[in-house]
XYZ file of C-alpha atoms in Angstrom:
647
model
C 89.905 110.585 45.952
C 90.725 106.648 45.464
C 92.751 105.265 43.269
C 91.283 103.017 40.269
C 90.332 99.614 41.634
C 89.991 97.768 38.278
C 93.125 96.745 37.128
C 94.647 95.941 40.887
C 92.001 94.665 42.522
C 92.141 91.041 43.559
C 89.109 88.958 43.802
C 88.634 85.222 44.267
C 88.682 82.898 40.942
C 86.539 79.524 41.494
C 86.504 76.838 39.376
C 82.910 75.072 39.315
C 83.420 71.316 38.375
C 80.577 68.786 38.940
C 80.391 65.763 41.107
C 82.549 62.830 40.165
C 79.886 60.892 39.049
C 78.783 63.431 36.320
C 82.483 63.571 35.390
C 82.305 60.315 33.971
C 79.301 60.894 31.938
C 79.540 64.196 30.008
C 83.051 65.372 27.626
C 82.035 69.261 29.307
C 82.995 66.971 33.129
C 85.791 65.150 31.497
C 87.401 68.466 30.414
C 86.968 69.481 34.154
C 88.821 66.785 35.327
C 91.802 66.374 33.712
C 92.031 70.313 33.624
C 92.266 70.181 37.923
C 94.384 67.008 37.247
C 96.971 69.115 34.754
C 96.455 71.894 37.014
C 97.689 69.780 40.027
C 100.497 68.511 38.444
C 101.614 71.751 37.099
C 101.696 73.324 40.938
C 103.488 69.961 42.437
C 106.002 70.938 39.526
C 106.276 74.123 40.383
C 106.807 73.111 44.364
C 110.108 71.318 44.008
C 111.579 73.641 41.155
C 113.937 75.961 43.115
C 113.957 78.472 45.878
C 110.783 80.297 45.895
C 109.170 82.605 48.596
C 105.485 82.316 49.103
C 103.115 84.699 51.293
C 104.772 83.536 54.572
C 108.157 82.469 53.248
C 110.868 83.927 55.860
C 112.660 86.466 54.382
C 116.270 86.842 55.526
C 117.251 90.584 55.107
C 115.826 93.419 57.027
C 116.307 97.045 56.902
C 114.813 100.237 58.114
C 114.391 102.722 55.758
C 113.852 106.338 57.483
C 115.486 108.273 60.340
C 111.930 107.584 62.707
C 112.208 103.674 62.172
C 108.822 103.824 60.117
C 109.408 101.951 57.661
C 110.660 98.594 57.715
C 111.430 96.252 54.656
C 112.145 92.755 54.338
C 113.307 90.964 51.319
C 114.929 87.894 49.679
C 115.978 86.553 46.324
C 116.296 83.515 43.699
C 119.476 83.886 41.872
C 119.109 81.136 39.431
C 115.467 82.539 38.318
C 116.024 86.290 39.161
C 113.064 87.257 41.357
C 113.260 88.916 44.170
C 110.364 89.407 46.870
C 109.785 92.291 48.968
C 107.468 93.144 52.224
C 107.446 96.564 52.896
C 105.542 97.148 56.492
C 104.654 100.763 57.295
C 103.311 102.603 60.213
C 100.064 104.216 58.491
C 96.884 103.547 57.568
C 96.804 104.677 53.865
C 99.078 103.525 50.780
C 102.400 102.142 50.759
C 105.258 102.143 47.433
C 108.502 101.030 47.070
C 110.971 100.830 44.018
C 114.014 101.674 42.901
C 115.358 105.447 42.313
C 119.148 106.438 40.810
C 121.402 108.981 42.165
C 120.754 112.040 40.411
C 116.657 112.711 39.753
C 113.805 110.849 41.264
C 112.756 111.368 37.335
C 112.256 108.089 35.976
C 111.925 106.035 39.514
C 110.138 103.013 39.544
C 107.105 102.458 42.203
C 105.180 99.633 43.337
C 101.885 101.102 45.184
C 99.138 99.585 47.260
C 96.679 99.657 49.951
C 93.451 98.621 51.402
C 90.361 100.098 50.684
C 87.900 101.102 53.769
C 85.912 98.602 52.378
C 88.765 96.020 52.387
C 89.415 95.857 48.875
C 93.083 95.918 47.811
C 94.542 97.970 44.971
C 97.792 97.083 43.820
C 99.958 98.673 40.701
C 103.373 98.958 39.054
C 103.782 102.776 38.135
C 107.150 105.101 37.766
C 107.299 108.690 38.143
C 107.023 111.262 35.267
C 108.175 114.042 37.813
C 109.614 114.663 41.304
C 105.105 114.065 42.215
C 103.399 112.928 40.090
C 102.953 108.913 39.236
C 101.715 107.078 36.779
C 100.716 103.168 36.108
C 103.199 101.367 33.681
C 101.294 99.868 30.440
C 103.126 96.474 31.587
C 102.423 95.194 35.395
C 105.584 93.260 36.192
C 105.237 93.112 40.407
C 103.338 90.107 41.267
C 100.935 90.755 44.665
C 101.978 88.144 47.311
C 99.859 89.475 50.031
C 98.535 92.814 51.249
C 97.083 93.373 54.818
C 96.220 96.620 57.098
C 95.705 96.813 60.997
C 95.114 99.037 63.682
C 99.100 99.787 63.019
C 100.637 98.707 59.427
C 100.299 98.566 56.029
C 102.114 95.767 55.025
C 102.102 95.035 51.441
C 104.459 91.696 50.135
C 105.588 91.184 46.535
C 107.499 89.672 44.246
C 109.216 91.112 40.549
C 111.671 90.185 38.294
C 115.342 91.263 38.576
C 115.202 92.611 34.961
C 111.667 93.270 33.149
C 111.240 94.429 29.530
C 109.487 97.505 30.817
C 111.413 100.387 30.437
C 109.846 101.946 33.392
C 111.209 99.812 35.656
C 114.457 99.833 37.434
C 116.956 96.735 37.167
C 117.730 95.099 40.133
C 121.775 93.985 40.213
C 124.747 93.343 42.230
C 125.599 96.931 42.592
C 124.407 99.335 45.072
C 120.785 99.937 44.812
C 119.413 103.135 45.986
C 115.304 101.586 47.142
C 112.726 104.712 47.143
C 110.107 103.996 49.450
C 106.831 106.303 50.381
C 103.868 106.520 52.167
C 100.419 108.702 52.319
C 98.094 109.182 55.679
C 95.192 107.849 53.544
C 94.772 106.441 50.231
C 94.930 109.026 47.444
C 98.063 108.311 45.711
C 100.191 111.544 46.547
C 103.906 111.619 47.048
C 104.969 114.052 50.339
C 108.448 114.406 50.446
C 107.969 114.256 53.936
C 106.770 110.884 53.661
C 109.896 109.445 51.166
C 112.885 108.271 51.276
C 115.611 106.818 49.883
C 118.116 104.226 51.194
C 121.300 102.530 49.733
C 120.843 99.061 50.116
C 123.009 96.116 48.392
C 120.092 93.824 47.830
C 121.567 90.432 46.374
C 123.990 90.040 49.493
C 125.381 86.075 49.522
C 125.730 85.481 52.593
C 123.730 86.009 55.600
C 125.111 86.632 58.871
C 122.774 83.884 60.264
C 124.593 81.654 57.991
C 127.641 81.391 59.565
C 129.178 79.896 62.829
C 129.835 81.457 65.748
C 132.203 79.324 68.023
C 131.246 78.888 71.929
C 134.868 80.274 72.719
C 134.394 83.042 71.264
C 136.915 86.050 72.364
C 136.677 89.246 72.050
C 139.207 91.611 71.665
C 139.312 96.107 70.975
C 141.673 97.801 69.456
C 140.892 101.765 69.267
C 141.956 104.863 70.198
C 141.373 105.941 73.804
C 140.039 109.738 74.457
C 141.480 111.360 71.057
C 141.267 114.872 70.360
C 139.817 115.477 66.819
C 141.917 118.201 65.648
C 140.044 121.382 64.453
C 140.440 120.264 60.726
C 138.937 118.784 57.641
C 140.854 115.771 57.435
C 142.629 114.294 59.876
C 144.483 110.756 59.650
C 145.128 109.025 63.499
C 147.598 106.410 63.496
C 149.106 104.356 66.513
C 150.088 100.868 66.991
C 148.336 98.403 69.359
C 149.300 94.518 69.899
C 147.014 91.861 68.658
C 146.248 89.321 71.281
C 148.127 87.329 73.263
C 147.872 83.758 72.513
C 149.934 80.359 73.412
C 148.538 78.560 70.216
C 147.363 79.327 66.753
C 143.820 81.029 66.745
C 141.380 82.386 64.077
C 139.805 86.132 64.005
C 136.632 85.622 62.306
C 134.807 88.491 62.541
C 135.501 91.944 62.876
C 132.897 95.233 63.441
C 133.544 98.986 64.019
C 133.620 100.712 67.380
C 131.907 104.421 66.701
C 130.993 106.597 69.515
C 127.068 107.710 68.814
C 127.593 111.040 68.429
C 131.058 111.233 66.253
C 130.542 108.663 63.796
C 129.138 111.456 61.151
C 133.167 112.451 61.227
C 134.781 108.885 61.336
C 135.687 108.543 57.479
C 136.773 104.823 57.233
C 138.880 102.595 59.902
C 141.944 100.193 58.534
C 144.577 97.871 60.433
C 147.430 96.774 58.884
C 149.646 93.790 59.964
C 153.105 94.917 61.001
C 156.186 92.519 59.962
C 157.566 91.316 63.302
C 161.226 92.887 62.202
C 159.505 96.579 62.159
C 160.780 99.221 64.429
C 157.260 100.755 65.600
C 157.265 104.188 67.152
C 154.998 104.868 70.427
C 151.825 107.209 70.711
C 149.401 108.384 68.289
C 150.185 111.033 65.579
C 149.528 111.744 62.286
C 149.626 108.410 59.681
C 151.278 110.242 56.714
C 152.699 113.421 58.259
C 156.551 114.067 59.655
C 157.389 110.948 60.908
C 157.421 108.630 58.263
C 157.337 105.435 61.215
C 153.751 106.327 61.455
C 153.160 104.983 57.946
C 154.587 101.894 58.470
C 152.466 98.424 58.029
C 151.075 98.895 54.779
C 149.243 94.904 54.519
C 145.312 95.607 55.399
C 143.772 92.639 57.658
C 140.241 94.590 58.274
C 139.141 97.725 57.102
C 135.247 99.422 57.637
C 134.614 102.631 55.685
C 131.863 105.064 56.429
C 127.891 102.940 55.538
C 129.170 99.308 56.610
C 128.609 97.242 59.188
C 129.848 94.183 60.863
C 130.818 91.646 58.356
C 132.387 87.889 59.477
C 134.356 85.932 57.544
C 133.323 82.579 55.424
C 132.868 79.500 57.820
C 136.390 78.254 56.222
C 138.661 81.311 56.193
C 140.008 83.124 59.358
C 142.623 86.198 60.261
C 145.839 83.847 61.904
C 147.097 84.720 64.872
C 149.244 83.153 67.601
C 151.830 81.554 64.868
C 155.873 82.152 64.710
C 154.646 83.251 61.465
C 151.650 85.780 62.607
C 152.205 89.478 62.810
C 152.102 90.165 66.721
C 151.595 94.280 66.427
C 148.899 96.493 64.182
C 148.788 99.835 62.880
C 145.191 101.477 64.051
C 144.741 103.924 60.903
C 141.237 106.451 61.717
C 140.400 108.792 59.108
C 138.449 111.749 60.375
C 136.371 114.112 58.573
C 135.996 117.527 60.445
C 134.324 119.415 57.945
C 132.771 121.704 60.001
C 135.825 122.574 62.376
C 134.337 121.612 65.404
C 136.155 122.228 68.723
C 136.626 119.769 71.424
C 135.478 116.322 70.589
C 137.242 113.728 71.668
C 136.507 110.000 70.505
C 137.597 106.331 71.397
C 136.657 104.882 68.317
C 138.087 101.466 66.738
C 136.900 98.031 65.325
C 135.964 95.203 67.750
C 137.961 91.114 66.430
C 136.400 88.071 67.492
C 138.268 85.656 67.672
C 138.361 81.695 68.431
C 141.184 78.539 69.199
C 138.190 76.776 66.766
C 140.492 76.480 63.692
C 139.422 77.255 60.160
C 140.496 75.434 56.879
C 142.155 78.475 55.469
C 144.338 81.713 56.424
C 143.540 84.640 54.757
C 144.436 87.717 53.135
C 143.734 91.057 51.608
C 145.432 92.474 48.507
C 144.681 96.129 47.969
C 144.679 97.154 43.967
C 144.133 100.134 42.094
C 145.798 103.405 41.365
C 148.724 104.344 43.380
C 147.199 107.459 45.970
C 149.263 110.518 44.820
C 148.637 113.883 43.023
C 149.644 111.775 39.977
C 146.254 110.581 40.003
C 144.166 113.664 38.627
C 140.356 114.142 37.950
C 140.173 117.743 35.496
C 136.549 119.961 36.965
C 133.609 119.707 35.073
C 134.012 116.167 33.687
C 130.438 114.539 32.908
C 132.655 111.239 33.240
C 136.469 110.281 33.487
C 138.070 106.798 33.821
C 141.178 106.478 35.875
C 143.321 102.814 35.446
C 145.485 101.487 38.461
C 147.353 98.033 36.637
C 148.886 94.806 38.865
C 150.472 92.654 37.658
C 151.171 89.332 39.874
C 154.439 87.469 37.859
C 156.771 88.786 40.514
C 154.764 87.322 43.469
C 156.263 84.030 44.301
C 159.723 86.050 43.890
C 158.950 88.478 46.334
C 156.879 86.582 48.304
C 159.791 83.999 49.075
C 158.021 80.927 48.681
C 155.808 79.355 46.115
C 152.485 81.203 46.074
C 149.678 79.265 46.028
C 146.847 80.410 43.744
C 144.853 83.112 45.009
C 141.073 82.050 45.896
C 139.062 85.341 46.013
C 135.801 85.315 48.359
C 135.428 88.884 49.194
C 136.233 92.874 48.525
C 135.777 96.265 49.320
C 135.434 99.071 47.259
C 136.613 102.408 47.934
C 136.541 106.024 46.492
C 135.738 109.239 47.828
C 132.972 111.938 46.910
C 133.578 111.735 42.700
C 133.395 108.419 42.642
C 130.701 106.754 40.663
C 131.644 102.653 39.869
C 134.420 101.064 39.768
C 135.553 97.620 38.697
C 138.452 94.499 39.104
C 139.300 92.852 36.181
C 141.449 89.965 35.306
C 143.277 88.905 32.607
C 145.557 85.703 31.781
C 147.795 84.871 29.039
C 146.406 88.552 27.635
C 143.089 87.639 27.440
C 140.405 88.855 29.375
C 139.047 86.102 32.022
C 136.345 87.956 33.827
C 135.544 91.160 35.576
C 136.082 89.915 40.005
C 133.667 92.125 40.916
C 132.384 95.668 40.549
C 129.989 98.658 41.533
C 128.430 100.618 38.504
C 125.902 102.432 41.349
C 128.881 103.390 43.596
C 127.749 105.218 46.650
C 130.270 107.145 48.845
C 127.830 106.368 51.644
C 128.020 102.334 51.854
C 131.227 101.044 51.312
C 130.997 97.764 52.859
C 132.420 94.470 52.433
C 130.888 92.177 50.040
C 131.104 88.265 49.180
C 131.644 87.089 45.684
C 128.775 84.632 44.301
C 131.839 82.022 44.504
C 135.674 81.947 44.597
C 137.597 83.050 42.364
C 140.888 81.996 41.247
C 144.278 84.101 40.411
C 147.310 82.770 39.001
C 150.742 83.674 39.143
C 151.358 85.931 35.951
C 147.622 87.154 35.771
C 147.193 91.038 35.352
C 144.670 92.323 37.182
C 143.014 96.105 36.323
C 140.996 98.282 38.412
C 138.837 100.878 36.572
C 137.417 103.970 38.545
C 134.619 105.926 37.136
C 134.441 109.476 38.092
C 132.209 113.142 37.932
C 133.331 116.195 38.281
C 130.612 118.694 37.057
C 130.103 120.305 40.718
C 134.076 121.417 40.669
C 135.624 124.328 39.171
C 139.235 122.838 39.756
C 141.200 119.937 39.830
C 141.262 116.674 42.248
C 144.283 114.933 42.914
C 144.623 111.552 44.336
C 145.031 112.000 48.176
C 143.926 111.157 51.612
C 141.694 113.885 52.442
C 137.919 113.261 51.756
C 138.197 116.365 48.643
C 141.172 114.613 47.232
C 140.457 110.905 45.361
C 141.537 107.337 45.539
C 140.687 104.257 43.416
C 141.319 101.389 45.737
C 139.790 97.949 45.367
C 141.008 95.271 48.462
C 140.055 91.511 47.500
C 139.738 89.250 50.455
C 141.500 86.144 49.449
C 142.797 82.432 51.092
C 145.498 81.298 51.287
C 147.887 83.842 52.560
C 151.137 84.911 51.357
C 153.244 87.840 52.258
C 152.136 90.436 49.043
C 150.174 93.604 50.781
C 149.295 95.830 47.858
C 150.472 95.935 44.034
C 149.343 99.370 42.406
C 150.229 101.514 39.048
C 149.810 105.028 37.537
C 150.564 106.110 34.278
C 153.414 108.056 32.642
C 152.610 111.692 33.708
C 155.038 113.022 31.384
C 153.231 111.450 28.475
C 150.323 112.493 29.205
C 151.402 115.904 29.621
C 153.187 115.948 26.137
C 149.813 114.618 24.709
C 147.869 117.799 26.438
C 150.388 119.958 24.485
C 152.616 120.655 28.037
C 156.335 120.597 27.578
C 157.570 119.258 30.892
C 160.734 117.101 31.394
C 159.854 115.272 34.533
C 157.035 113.941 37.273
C 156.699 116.826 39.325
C 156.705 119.295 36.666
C 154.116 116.862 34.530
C 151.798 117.222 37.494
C 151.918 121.005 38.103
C 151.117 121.535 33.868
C 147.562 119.672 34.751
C 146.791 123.322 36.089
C 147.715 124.499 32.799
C 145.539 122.821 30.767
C 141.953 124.321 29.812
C 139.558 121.538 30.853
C 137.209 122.052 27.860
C 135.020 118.644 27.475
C 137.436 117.463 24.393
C 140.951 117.912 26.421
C 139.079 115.930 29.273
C 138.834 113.417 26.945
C 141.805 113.442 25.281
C 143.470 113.302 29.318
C 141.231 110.225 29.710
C 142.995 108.384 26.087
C 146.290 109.722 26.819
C 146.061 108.473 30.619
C 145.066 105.082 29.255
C 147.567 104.958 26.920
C 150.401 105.937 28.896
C 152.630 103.265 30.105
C 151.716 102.305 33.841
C 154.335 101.843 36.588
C 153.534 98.879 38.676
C 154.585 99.119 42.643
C 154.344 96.160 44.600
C 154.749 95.650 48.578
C 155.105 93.298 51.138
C 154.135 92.949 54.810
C 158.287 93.491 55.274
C 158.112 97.039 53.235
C 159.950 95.367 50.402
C 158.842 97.359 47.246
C 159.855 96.598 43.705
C 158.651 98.072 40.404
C 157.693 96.658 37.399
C 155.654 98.129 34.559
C 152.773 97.437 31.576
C 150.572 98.654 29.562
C 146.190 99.299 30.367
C 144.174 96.528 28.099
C 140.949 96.557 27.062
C 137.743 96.062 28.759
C 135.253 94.072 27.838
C 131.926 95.110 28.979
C 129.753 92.691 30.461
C 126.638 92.753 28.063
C 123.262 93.152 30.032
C 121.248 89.721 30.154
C 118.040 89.245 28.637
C 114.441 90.965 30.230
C 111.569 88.854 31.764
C 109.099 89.258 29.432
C 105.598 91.047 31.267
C 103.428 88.755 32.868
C 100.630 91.097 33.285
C 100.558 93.639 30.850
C 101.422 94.206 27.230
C 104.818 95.034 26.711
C 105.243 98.090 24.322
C 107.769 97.677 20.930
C 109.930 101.065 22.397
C 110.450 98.877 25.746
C 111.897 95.867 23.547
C 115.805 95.794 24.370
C 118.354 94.044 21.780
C 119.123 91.515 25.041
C 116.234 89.680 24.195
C 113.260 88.290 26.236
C 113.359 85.201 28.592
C 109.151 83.838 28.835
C 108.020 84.978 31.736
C 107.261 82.567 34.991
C 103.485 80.862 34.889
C 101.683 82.669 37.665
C 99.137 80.675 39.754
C 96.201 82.404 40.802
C 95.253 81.737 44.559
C 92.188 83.131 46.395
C 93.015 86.622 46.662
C 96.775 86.397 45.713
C 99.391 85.906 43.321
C 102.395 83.779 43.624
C 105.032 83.903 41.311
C 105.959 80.295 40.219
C 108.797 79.140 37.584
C 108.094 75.739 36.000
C 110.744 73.193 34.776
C 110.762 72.945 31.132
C 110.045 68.848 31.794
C 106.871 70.365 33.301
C 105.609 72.851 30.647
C 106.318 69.863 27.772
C 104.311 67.868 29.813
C 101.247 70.712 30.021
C 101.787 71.224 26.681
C 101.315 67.775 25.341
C 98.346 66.941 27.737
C 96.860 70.252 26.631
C 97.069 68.801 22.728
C 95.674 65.386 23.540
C 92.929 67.106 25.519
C 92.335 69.505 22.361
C 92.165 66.211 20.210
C 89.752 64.534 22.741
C 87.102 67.410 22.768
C 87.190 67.479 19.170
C 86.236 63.288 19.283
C 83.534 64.141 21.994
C 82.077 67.272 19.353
């Protein structure tokens, strides 16, 4: 069986025009002429309008998507018109697909399918799944075909689609964490195997390439890891010792930074932090456990780096470096590893750790990392069975010059990382100014567990002295019959948001949590302190309406605010949880190749969608300026008016 041919099929269009010398002689030639001469115009336009990626464009992010390294997909993006282009290359001779799935069903997925025919014919089509099998063509075709080729090896199929369509059927593309579905038959009768798909989290509108950046001749490189640990024989382990930084006469920069996992442990290294010690600090020897019997081994609470389990390397903005070598410059780390022995295995021993580069090249800026959210202690609690539950961790910044010493400069934020554990779902940073909301810093509404990774911002962001600054965590709890309290093993939960930031002051973290007591009281528990408010959470019958009434009451309670510095100074202040606005969705790209049914219409409106011009056997995607289409439009009316003469 082969798949319908008609609709996807892409043949060559030619446009017969006669010689010149008939064009001057008949209105029929005329017509031909100034239609190639509009024509020509229009693509010129279209040339110089923007960053577009045609059939051989380079596209700058790469990524396999299966265990056996057999499929491979490249992509890249316009921001400013929201397209994004895709070349999926797979090791088979039959059809190739790739969309966009979510977390829970494949129900719903979007697909973009295609192949060549034995007879070299392409077919090409925009479908979504009506079951975990069995796919079916959307009534609007929003993926534009930029080129699709088969050899003795690959399929390799190369398109282009709209961040947001108005087809319901299709999956937006965003700044969160996108979870790409990709398949793949041994022929060309449109089948899913789940042998043959797969599913990958990928952030897909990353800012900055690696490529990008600058990597200085004198590069040094410097390791800082454990050496021949013994993973104890349980589920959560947390390995803390403290190592020097380097050794240097003058000021240098740490620009990059990358985690050190030995092949065959990395499924149990959980995440990796160092923290900058204060050079007055009284640092114990050896490695034991980071929040255990000796409280010294929880010293060094400001995070410099930190990799959690799904990221990579990631190197710091051309202007912004990690000091070190400076009267001022924390000389010693704390090496924090977080290991996840689920399984109680016996006898492994690992020398993991996270790699610095480093350079006497000096960047513009120092930087920093505040970490935000909600305070990690059984305070923080998630009841069982909760479809969804907020949790609210408040800073607030007007005692930061105060405890910082010195004036603080405003805070320019270029990066973050986002972490939760397994109930996670999104999370967000907010900020607020004068009590107003200014904008939401970042966020994750497609959290995944399994990439936590440090992200730029589209550009810097500024905080002032006095801002508030919220962090929402979204959470689900359906597959637990008991509560989760905020902790450091993997079953417990934390809310944690770090922003990367220039230029540096001496603030490490500034976290809240809400008035257990009051929330208790509003859950009907009579309790008289902390401890006691915590302990009548197991009291409580977590029907769906007391999990929401634990989610208002949490919100409304009054939040402690605890804020630290690189010196273990800690001082409280407190405040209440504002409102969030929600970002409203932006408007869809109307279809540019099918009809667009009334139940896909959204109330965010339509934005026209991009003239496509029509090559030989392709279609590339191309945006005109608006100075363009007025132009086409008005040379369209005068050539309307001259026909009408010439009749």
């Amino acid at each position: 069986m082969v798949p319908s041919t008609g609709r996807g099929t892409y043949k060559s269009i030619l446009l017969e025009c006669p010689s010149v010398g008939e064009m001057l002689q008949t209105p029929g030639a005329m017509t031909c002429a100034l239609l190639f001469r509009l024509l020509l115009l229009m693509t010129l336009a279209a040339l110089f309008q923007g960053k577009r990626f045609g059939p051989t464009s380079r596209l700058r992010y790469s990524r396999f998507l299966d265990p056996s390294n057999v499929i491979f997909l490249r992509w890249d993006f316009d921001l400013e018109a929201e397209i994004i282009t895709f070349e999926l290359q797979v090791r088979t001779a039959g059809w190739v697909g790739l969309g966009v799935t979510n977390r829970y069903t494949r129900v719903g997925s979007d697909l973009v399918v295609g192949g060549v025919l034995p007879d070299g014919n392409v077919y090409f089509s925009d479908q979504h799944l009506v079951d975990e099998d069995t796919l079916e063509e959307d009534g609007s075709q929003d993926a534009e075909l930029q080129g699709l080729t088969e050899d003795a090896v690959y399929t390799t199929m190369r398109f282009s689609r709209p961040f947001r369509s108005c087809d319901a059927h299709d999956q937006d593309i965003t700044s969160d964490t996108i979870r790409v579905l990709a398949a793949y038959g041994l022929d060309d009768t449109l089948k899913l195997d789940r042998d043959r798909t797969f599913v990958k989290s990928i952030f897909l509108l990353q800012i900055v390439h690696p490529d990008d950046l600058d990597i200085p001749e004198d590069t040094i490189i410097h390791d800082l890891e454990l050496t021949d640990f013994l993973i104890p024989e349980d589920d959560t382990t947390y390995a803390c010792t403290f190592l020097p930084l380097p050794i240097v006469s003058k000021k240098h920069h740490i620009f990059k930074f990358e985690p050190k996992l030995l092949k065959h442990n990395e499924t149990m290294v959980h995440h990796i932090l160092v923290y900058a010690c204060g050079n007055a600090s009284v640092l114990p020897t050896g490695i034991s456990d980071c929040y255990g019997a000796d409280p010294a081994f929880s010293l060094c609470s400001q995070v410099i780096v930190g990799w959690a389990v799904g990221g990579t390397s990631y190197q710091f903005p051309d202007d912004v470096g990690v000091s070190i070598g400076t009267p001022l410059d924390p000389q010693w780390i704390r090496l924090e590893i977080h290991y996840s022995n689920f399984h109680n295995v016996p006898g492994v021993y690992d020398s993991s750790g996270i790699r610095l580069y480093y350079t006497a090249k000096l960047r513009k800026y120092d930087m920093g990392v505040l970490q935000l959210g909600f305070f990690t202690f059984p305070i923080h609690f998630i009841p069982p069975g909760a479809e969804s539950f907020l949790s609210y961790g408040l800073c607030k910044t007007e005692k930061f010059e105060e405890m910082n010493g010195v004036p603080v400069p405003d805070i320019q934020v270029y990066g973050y990382l986002l972490h939760t554990h397994l109930a996670g779902r999104a999370l967000q940073a907010v900020q607020y100014r004068n009590g107003t909301q200014l904008r939401i810093i970042c966020k994750d509404d497609l959290y995944d567990f399994n990439l936590q990774e440090t992200r730029d911002l589209p550009y810097r962001m500024e905080i002032k002295q006095g801002d508030e600054l919220l962090v929402e965590c979204h959470y689900q709890t359906l597959d637990r019959d008991s509560l989760t309290f905020g902790g450091p093993s993997t079953i417990n939960e934390m809310c944690l948001i770090f922003l990367f930031y220039y230029p540096r002051n001496n603030i490490s973290s500034c976290m809240g949590y809400p008035d257990i007591i009051h929330v208790a009281h509003e859950l009907g528990e009579e309790v008289s302190d902390s401890m006691e408010g915590m302990m009548a959470m197991n009291n409580v019958e977590w029907t769906p309406e007391n999990i929401k009434k634990a989610e208002k009451a949490c919100k409304e309670a009054q939040q402690t605010v605890i804020i630290k510095t690189i010196d273990e100074v800690v001082e409280n202040t407190t405040g209440w949880i504002p409102e969030i606005i929600r970002a409203p969705r932006g408007p869809c790209l109307e279809s540019s190749g099918g009809k667009v049914e009334p139940q896909d219409k959204t109330p965010a409106g339509f934005r026209a969608a991009p003239i496509a011009l029509l090559g030989s056997s392709t279609t590339t995607l191309r945006c005109l300026p608006l100075a363009a289409l007025l132009f086409g439009q008005g040379s369209l009316s005068w050539l309307l008016a001259t026909l009408q003469v010439g009749v």
